[in-house]
Amino acid sequence: MATSKPLQFLASDATASAVRSGLSSTPKRLPSWLFYDEAGSALFEQITTLPEYYLTRTERSIFESFAGEMLEAAGSDLTLVELGAGTASKTCVLVEELLQRQKRALFYPIDVSPSALQEAVNQLGRQFPQLRVNPIVADYTGGVEALNRILGRKLVLYIGSSIGNFEPDESVRMLRRIRRSLRAGDAFLLGADFAKSAKILIPAYDDAEGVTAAFNKNILARLNRELGADFDPDAFRHVALWNRQCSRMEIYLESLCEQRVFLPMLDMDVSFSAGERIHTENSYKYTMDMVEAILRESGFKLEHTWTDRQKWFGVHLARA
Ligand code: TRP
């Protein structure tokens, strides 16, 4: 017998309760994990290739220059794990170098997006026959738990500046959990974007083509799809601000007019005044002092930092 899925089962309880509490708070906010459904993950991939979004290519160039040194410092006979792997496109460089040092390797990419992981499996599996790719679909909490069950000496990657999307106290809690799931000798590579001029930072989060705006607005489209909401994405504007005191980029969706949105599955009406914002993301930009502080507070020892020539981005090797 064919059964069709009722619409209200499209959204998870987590989505429903996060949206309910976020849109009834003042100021309004939505959690940034809502960005990464299939459409959002595809848009984010597109962001990483934009000329203004220096982060991905700068971090990749650091791996290209220093992958050998990084692996040398990390140790031998490594199992590679990547938290928030996405399509793991930057990991290729490390894998290639790793497979010059050991005949075979295991790679556990961990991500919330099954479609991104599938892409990682396809790409890396094809490119490296000596690599066994074991994808794990999990959020950070589940991903850190999965770390416990992975045997052998690990090199855990947490790159792509995802750490920047946590509040500083959350970052420390998260790094502490990672550290507790590692064993003596395991290594941890952290990629973090450095604080820099607003002239560089703002376009990276507000590109000329409008891909970042589309990525931000996809949250509204997602609420329409999954909660039956009637957001008009064109009635909102993408806003990216540099908050220098807090050393973070702030991302908002700003209502262009006074309007009301209905979310039938939450039985909820939300009113917006003209100019009212929904806070969707913070992206913290680290100084060396901040990196040292969060690693120290979470019980890691910072062993080495690699950076690009302009010092725009840093990759940090730490040990428990
Ligand atoms: N981790 C990415 C970052 O902070 C995510 C990101 C890139 C992002 N562009 C964005 C998040 C725009 C929200 C809006 O750099």
CSV table of N, CA and C in Angstrom, one decimal, residues 23 260-263 266-271:
chain,number,residue,atom,x,y,z
A,23,LEU,N,12.0,32.5,16.5
A,23,LEU,CA,11.2,33.6,15.9
A,23,LEU,C,10.2,34.2,16.9
A,260,ARG,N,3.7,40.2,7.9
A,260,ARG,CA,3.3,39.1,8.7
A,260,ARG,C,3.5,37.8,8.0
A,261,VAL,N,4.1,36.8,8.7
A,261,VAL,CA,4.3,35.5,8.1
A,261,VAL,C,3.6,34.5,8.9
A,262,PHE,N,3.0,33.5,8.2
A,262,PHE,CA,2.2,32.5,8.9
A,262,PHE,C,3.0,31.1,8.7
A,263,LEU,N,3.1,30.5,9.9
A,263,LEU,CA,3.8,29.1,9.9
A,263,LEU,C,2.7,28.1,10.3
A,266,LEU,N,3.4,25.3,12.8
A,266,LEU,CA,3.6,25.7,14.2
A,266,LEU,C,2.5,26.4,14.8
A,267,ASP,N,1.4,26.6,13.9
A,267,ASP,CA,0.3,27.4,14.3
A,267,ASP,C,0.7,28.8,14.9
A,268,MET,N,1.5,29.4,14.1
A,268,MET,CA,2.3,30.6,14.6
A,268,MET,C,2.3,31.7,13.5
A,269,ASP,N,1.9,32.9,14.0
A,269,ASP,CA,2.0,34.1,13.2
A,269,ASP,C,3.2,34.9,13.6
A,270,VAL,N,4.0,35.4,12.7
A,270,VAL,CA,5.2,36.2,13.1
A,270,VAL,C,5.1,37.5,12.4
A,271,SER,N,5.1,38.6,13.2
A,271,SER,CA,5.1,39.9,12.6
A,271,SER,C,6.5,40.5,12.6
